[in-house]
Coordinates of C-alpha atoms in Angstrom, one line a residue:
X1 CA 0.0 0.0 0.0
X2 CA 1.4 3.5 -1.2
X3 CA 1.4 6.4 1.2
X4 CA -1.2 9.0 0.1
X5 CA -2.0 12.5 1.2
X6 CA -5.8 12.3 2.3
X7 CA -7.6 15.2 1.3
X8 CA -11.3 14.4 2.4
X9 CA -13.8 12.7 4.6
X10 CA -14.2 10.4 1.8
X11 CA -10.5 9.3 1.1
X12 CA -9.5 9.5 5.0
X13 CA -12.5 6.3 5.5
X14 CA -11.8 4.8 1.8
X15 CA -7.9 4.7 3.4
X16 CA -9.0 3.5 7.5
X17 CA -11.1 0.8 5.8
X18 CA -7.8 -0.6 3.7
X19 CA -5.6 0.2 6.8
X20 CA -7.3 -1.9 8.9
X21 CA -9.4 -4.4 6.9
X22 CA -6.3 -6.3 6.7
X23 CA -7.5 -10.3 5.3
X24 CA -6.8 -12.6 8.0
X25 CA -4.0 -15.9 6.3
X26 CA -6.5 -18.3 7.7
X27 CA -3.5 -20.9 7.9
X28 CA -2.1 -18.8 10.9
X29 CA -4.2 -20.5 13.6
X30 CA -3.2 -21.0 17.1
X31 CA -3.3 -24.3 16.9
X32 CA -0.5 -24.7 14.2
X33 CA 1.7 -21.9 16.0
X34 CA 4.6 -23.2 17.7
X35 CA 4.9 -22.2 21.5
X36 CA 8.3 -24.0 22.1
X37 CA 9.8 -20.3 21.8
X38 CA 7.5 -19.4 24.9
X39 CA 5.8 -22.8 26.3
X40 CA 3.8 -20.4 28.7
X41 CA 1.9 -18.3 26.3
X42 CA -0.3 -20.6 24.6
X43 CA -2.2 -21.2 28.4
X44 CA -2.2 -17.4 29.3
X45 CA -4.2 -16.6 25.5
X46 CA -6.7 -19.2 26.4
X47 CA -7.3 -17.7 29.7
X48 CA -7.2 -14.4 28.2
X49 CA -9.7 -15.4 25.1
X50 CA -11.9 -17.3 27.7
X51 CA -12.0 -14.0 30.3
X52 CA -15.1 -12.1 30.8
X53 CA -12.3 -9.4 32.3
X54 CA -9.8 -6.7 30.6
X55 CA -6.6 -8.1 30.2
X56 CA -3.9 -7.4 28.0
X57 CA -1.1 -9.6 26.4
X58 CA 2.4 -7.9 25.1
X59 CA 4.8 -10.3 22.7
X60 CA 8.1 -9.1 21.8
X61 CA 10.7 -10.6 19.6
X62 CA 12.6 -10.6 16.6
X63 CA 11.2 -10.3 13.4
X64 CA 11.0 -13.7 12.0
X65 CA 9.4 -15.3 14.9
X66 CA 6.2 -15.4 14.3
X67 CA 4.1 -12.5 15.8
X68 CA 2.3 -11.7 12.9
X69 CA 1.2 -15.6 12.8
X70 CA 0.4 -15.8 17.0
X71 CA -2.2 -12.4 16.5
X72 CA -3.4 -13.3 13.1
X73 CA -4.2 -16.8 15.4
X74 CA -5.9 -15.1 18.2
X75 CA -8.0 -12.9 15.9
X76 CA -9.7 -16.0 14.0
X77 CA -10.1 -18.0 17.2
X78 CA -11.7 -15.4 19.0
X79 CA -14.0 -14.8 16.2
X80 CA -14.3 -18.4 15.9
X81 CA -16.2 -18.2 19.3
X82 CA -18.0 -15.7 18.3
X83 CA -16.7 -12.9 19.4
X84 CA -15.9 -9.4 17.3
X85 CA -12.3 -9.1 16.7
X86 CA -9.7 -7.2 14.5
X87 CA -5.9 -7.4 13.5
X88 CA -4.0 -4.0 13.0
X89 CA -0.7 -4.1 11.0
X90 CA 0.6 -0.6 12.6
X91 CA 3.2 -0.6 9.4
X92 CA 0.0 -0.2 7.7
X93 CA -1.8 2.1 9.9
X94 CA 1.6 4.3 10.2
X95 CA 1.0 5.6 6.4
X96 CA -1.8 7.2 7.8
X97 CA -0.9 11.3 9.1
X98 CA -0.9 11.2 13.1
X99 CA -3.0 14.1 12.8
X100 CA -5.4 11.9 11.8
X101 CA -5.0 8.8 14.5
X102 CA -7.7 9.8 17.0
X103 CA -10.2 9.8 14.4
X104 CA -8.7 6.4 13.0
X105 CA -9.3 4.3 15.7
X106 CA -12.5 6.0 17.1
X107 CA -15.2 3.6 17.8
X108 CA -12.6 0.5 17.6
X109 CA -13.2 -0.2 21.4
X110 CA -16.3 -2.1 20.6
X111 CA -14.0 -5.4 19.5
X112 CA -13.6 -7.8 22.2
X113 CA -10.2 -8.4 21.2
X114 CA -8.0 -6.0 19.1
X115 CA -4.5 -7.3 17.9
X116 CA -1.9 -5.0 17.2
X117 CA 0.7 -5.9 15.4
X118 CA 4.4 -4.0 16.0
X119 CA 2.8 -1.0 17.5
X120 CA 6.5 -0.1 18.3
X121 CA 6.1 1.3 14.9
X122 CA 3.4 4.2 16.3
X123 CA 4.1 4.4 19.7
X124 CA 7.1 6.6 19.1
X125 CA 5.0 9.5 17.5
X126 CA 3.0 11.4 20.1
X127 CA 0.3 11.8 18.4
X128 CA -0.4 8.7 17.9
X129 CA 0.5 7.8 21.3
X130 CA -2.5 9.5 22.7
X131 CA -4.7 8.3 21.1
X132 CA -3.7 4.6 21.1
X133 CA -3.7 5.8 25.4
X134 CA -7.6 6.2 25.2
X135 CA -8.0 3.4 23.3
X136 CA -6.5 1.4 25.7
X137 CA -8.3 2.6 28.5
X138 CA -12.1 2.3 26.6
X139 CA -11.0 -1.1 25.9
X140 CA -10.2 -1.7 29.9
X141 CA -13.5 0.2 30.9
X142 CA -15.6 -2.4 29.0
X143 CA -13.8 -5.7 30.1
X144 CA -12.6 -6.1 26.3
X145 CA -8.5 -7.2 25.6
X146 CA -5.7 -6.5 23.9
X147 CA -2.6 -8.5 22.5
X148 CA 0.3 -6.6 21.4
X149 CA 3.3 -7.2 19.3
X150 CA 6.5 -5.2 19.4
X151 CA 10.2 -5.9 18.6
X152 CA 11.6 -4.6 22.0
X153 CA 10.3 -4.9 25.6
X154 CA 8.3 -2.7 26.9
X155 CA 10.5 -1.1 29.6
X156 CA 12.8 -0.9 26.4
X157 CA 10.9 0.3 23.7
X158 CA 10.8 3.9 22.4
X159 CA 7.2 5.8 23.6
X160 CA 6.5 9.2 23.8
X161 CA 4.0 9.2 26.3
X162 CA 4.8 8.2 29.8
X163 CA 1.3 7.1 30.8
X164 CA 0.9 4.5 27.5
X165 CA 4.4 2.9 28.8
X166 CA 3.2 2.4 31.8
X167 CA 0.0 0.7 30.6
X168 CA 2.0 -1.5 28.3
X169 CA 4.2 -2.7 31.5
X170 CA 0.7 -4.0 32.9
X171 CA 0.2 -6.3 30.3
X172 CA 1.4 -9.9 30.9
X173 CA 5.0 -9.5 28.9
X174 CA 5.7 -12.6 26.6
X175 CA 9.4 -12.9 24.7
X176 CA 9.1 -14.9 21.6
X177 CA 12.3 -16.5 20.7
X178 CA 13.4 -17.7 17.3
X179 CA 13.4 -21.9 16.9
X180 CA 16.4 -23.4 16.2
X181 CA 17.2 -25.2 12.7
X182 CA 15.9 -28.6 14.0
X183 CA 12.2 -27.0 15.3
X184 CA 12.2 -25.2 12.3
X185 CA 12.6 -28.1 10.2
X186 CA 9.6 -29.6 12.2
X187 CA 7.4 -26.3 11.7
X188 CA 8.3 -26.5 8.0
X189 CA 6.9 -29.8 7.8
X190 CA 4.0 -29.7 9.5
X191 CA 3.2 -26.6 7.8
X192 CA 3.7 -28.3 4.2
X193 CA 1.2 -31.1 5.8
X194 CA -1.1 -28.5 6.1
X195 CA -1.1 -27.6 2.6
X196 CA -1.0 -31.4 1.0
X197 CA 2.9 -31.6 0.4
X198 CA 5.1 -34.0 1.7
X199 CA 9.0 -32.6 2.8
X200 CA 11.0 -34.9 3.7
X201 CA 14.5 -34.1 5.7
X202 CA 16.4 -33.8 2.7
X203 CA 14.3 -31.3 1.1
X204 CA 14.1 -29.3 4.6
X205 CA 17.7 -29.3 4.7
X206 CA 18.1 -28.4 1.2
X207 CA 15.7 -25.2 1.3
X208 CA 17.6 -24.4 4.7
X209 CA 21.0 -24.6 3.0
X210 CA 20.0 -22.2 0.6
X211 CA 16.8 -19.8 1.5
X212 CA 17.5 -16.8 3.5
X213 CA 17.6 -17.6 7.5
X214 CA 14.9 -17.2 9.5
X215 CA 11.3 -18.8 10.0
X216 CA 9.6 -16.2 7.9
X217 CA 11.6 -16.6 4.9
X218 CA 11.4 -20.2 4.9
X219 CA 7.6 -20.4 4.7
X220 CA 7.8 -17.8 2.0
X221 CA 9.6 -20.6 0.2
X222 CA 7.0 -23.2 0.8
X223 CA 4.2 -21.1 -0.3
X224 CA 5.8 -20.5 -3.8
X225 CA 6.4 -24.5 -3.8
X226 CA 2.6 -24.5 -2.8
X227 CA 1.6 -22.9 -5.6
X228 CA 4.1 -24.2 -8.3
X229 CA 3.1 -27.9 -7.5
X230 CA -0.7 -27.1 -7.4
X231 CA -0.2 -25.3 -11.0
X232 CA 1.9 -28.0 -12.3
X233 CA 0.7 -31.1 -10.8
X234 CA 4.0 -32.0 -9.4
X235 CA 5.3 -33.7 -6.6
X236 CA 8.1 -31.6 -4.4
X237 CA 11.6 -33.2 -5.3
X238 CA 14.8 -31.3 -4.8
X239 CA 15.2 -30.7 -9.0
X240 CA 11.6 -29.3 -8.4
X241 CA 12.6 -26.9 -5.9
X242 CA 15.7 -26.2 -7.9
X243 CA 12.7 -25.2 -10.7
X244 CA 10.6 -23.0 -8.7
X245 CA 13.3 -21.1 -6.5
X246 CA 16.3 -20.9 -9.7
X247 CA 18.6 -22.0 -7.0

């Protein structure tokens, strides 16, 4: 998405609506997330998706480990039980004027759960700040939650209102941390499972020895392999991935 300058009522909602109607990968469930990064999560989002309470989660960690996956996941379970939720990509919503971000997320409070993914990336604008500040406190007010994502901890990361730190520090503080090579592999496999393909540990080891490190650049792979052996009918062999990566 482009950055534009909004220059009426009608482009400012035309913009909010593509900002944060963001379509949900409805392969990034909870239940195909791996918690061995952070075994205690998984039990403290059930309580909070279960909760008739406010409550907030915060999740920090590098990119790559799958925060995008873990909110996309709570999102489509809570709506799942019936509940009104949304997932906010703040490198979207940042291409929106801070002027502009009280208006943005007015009436949002009425979600029972609101995701926000790397909202490090807003946080350090005032502006935007504030408002996210009353946002947080509707969504307390009417027992509703919250599950953030950032890269940094919250004592850590950059915020230029003292007041919206010190809600973040309330939230129950997760770290995510990256799988090793072997977990990865697993992931990788279970994920191709999912999709009808069969990798066996030579072809996992082959598309590590050669993609890009890190998780998220390894799924990328087997979603182009996804696709190429849907298209073409094919099988995944090592020559295949050869094909469809020109490695």
């Amino acid at each position: 998405m482009t950055t534009i300058a909004i220059k009426n009522v009608h482009q400012q909602l035309s913009f909010r609506q593509l900002t944060l109607g963001v379509t949900l990968n409805a392969q990034q469930q909870l239940n195909n997330f791996s918690f061995s990064g952070a075994p205690a999560l998984a039990p403290a989002l059930d309580d909070l998706l279960m909760s008739k309470k406010a409550d907030s989660v915060y999740v920090f960690g590098a990119q790559g480990v799958g925060k995008s996956h873990l909110l996309q996941g709570c999102v489509l379970r809570a709506q799942e039980m019936g509940q009104q939720a949304i997932y906010i990509s703040c490198r979207e919503l940042i291409q929106i004027p801070s002027v502009q971000a009280n208006e943005c997320l007015e009436g949002l409070e009425s979600n029972a759960l609101i995701c926000v993914d790397d909202i490090d990336h807003l946080i350090n604008d005032r502006q935007w700040a504030l408002a996210w500040f009353h946002l947080y406190n509707k969504l307390m007010q009417q027992s509703h939650h919250l599950v953030m994502s950032a890269t940094l901890n919250p004592r850590m990361v950059v915020c230029h209102l003292d007041d919206l730190r010190s809600r973040l520090q309330l939230a129950n503080v997760f770290q995510l941390m990256a799988l090793d090579e072997e977990a990865s592999g697993r992931l990788l496999q279970e994920k191709a499972q999912q999709k009808g393909l069969h990798l066996t540990n030579e072809h996992v080891a082959y598309i590590f020895s050669r993609s890009p490190r890190g998780l998220t650049n390894v799924l990328a792979v087997l979603d182009l392999l996804d696709t190429a052996s849907w298209h073409e009918k094919r099988r995944i062999t090592i020559p295949f991935i050869k094909q469809v990566m020109a490695w």
